[in-house]
């Protein structure tokens, strides 16, 4: 049974560019959450998607946006990249409030 | 605002030397407290969920406990493969079913042979 899969695994972008990260949830899960983890820090909640709508949002600017598709997969978009956006971006899936299952993440480096 | 503070930030133990990790939290109504393990370059791996004060859960050499203000992760006779960063997170009661987690910074645990 495949768990949460994220792509790409690594990415290098230039300041000011835009990036799209992708996530496929674990089979049977309908809720997707995105987290940002800076080096040496715990994950920070960005937002959560359920039934193709943003259900909850953390303290992140509007440059961070997302989408959930009918098959429950999700995308995270970040516009106007800043050096401070360099981090590990984690996708987690869950169903009916059960425990979040995390993917291995996408390592984004902004230069 | 929900907050989670973990201590110590780093801990180095000898193999077999038992210890405890602390997680202090403030949350506007606790739905659940979670412990995760994270290996370098990987996503967090679920260990335990605790829901109410007094609850305890065990898995192999790990035991998690919960009070109204903090949680402890006790590690008994650890082995080198227990080396990892241990993350604590809280989930708050909220309307609309939303359940994003608030994480602490983690405790980086090293077990020396």
XYZ file of N, CA, C and O in Angstrom, chain A residues 31 33 35 37 40-45 48 55-56 88 90 94 97-105 107, chain B residues 31 34 36 38 41-46 49 51 87 91 94 96-106:
208
model
N -8.103 13.947 3.056
C -7.683 15.260 3.559
C -6.179 15.405 3.397
O -5.438 14.476 3.723
N -2.832 18.009 4.110
C -2.278 19.180 4.793
C -0.853 19.394 4.310
O -0.147 18.429 4.005
N 2.906 21.347 5.197
C 3.733 21.917 6.257
C 5.068 22.381 5.668
O 5.569 21.779 4.712
N 9.029 22.983 6.821
C 9.989 22.702 7.892
C 11.338 23.302 7.539
O 12.053 22.794 6.675
N 16.397 22.577 11.237
C 16.501 22.656 12.687
C 15.227 23.058 13.399
O 15.234 23.268 14.621
N 14.125 23.173 12.663
C 12.840 23.573 13.244
C 11.808 22.467 13.092
O 12.001 21.524 12.318
N 10.720 22.586 13.837
C 9.607 21.679 13.645
C 8.769 22.112 12.456
O 8.854 23.259 12.010
N 7.954 21.216 11.916
C 7.074 21.588 10.798
C 6.081 22.672 11.215
O 5.585 22.668 12.344
N 5.813 23.600 10.272
C 4.812 24.649 10.496
C 3.654 24.433 9.531
O 3.872 24.296 8.319
N 2.438 24.467 10.059
C 1.236 24.219 9.280
C 0.988 25.357 8.300
O 0.934 26.525 8.685
N -4.772 23.268 4.974
C -5.374 21.954 4.842
C -6.493 21.998 3.805
O -7.275 22.950 3.768
N -9.670 24.335 4.046
C -10.498 24.261 5.247
C -9.871 25.011 6.429
O -10.563 25.460 7.328
N -8.556 25.123 6.420
C -7.856 25.771 7.529
C -6.544 26.306 6.989
O -5.936 25.688 6.089
N 12.123 22.241 3.784
C 11.531 20.956 3.415
C 10.018 21.136 3.481
O 9.485 21.525 4.525
N 6.474 19.440 3.498
C 5.891 18.145 3.813
C 4.403 18.135 3.511
O 3.688 19.081 3.840
N -4.792 12.411 5.736
C -5.548 11.795 6.821
C -6.976 11.587 6.347
O -7.371 12.029 5.262
N -10.227 12.826 10.581
C -9.539 13.247 11.789
C -8.552 12.248 12.334
O -7.997 12.446 13.411
N -8.306 11.148 11.631
C -7.315 10.189 12.101
C -5.921 10.762 11.909
O -5.732 11.814 11.344
N -4.937 10.008 12.384
C -3.565 10.495 12.422
C -3.045 10.860 11.039
O -3.270 10.150 10.068
N -2.316 11.973 10.978
C -1.685 12.385 9.732
C -0.537 11.446 9.377
O 0.293 11.116 10.216
N -0.510 11.030 8.105
C 0.601 10.259 7.566
C 1.397 11.186 6.667
O 0.831 11.791 5.752
N 2.699 11.299 6.923
C 3.537 12.243 6.188
C 4.282 11.583 5.040
O 4.677 10.416 5.118
N 4.498 12.380 3.985
C 5.405 11.982 2.923
C 6.828 12.347 3.296
O 7.079 12.894 4.382
N 7.768 12.020 2.423
C 9.179 12.282 2.689
C 9.579 13.721 2.377
O 10.680 14.145 2.720
N 8.690 14.455 1.720
C 8.921 15.883 1.532
C 9.610 16.246 0.234
O 10.173 15.403 -0.472
N 12.502 18.998 -0.897
C 13.510 19.957 -0.420
C 13.623 21.074 -1.437
O 14.084 20.856 -2.549
N -7.449 18.440 21.451
C -8.115 17.291 20.843
C -7.191 16.075 20.919
O -7.645 14.962 21.134
N 0.413 14.450 19.869
C 1.048 13.454 19.010
C 2.560 13.456 19.233
O 3.169 14.495 19.423
N 5.957 12.093 17.114
C 6.475 11.590 15.856
C 7.987 11.421 15.983
O 8.646 12.140 16.738
N 11.455 11.533 13.498
C 11.897 11.977 12.179
C 13.367 11.660 12.001
O 14.211 12.119 12.771
N 16.326 13.869 6.568
C 15.892 13.866 5.179
C 14.579 13.153 4.925
O 14.180 12.968 3.771
N 13.876 12.758 5.978
C 12.604 12.033 5.814
C 11.470 12.767 6.514
O 11.686 13.677 7.310
N 10.250 12.349 6.206
C 9.093 12.931 6.858
C 8.872 12.318 8.235
O 9.396 11.246 8.536
N 8.126 12.991 9.095
C 7.834 12.442 10.428
C 7.076 11.118 10.340
O 6.201 10.950 9.496
N 7.434 10.215 11.264
C 6.789 8.898 11.349
C 6.006 8.844 12.654
O 6.552 9.072 13.732
N 4.725 8.524 12.557
C 3.842 8.535 13.722
C 4.258 7.502 14.775
O 4.579 6.352 14.444
N -0.607 8.789 19.798
C -1.557 9.862 20.053
C -2.100 9.691 21.467
O -2.468 8.574 21.856
N -4.946 11.468 24.251
C -6.126 12.325 24.161
C -6.518 12.981 25.481
O -7.160 14.037 25.473
N 9.547 14.587 17.622
C 8.684 15.764 17.516
C 7.396 15.549 18.295
O 6.797 14.472 18.233
N -3.058 19.037 18.563
C -4.191 19.289 17.677
C -5.283 19.901 18.545
O -5.673 19.311 19.559
N -11.461 22.473 17.192
C -11.816 23.572 16.303
C -13.100 23.242 15.586
O -13.442 22.074 15.408
N -15.651 23.087 12.342
C -15.506 22.791 10.928
C -14.649 21.586 10.620
O -14.364 21.291 9.461
N -14.177 20.906 11.660
C -13.426 19.673 11.422
C -11.980 19.868 11.045
O -11.267 18.906 10.791
N -11.501 21.112 10.985
C -10.098 21.338 10.625
C -9.184 20.853 11.748
O -9.524 20.956 12.922
N -8.034 20.329 11.402
C -7.197 19.702 12.423
C -5.707 19.791 12.129
O -4.989 18.818 12.273
N -5.241 20.969 11.708
C -3.812 21.149 11.500
C -3.055 21.011 12.811
O -3.566 21.351 13.879
N -1.837 20.483 12.748
C -1.018 20.256 13.926
C -0.074 21.427 14.192
O 0.442 22.041 13.261
N 0.154 21.704 15.482
C 1.168 22.668 15.908
C 2.321 21.871 16.513
O 2.120 21.166 17.514
N 3.496 21.982 15.910
C 4.655 21.199 16.323
C 5.602 22.010 17.199
O 5.702 23.236 17.077
N 6.354 21.279 18.047
C 7.509 21.847 18.705
C 8.719 21.735 17.785
O 8.629 21.198 16.675
N 9.875 22.242 18.264
C 11.083 22.201 17.439
C 11.751 20.833 17.442
O 12.616 20.571 16.607
N 11.371 19.978 18.385
C 11.928 18.640 18.416
C 13.097 18.486 19.382
O 13.731 19.461 19.790
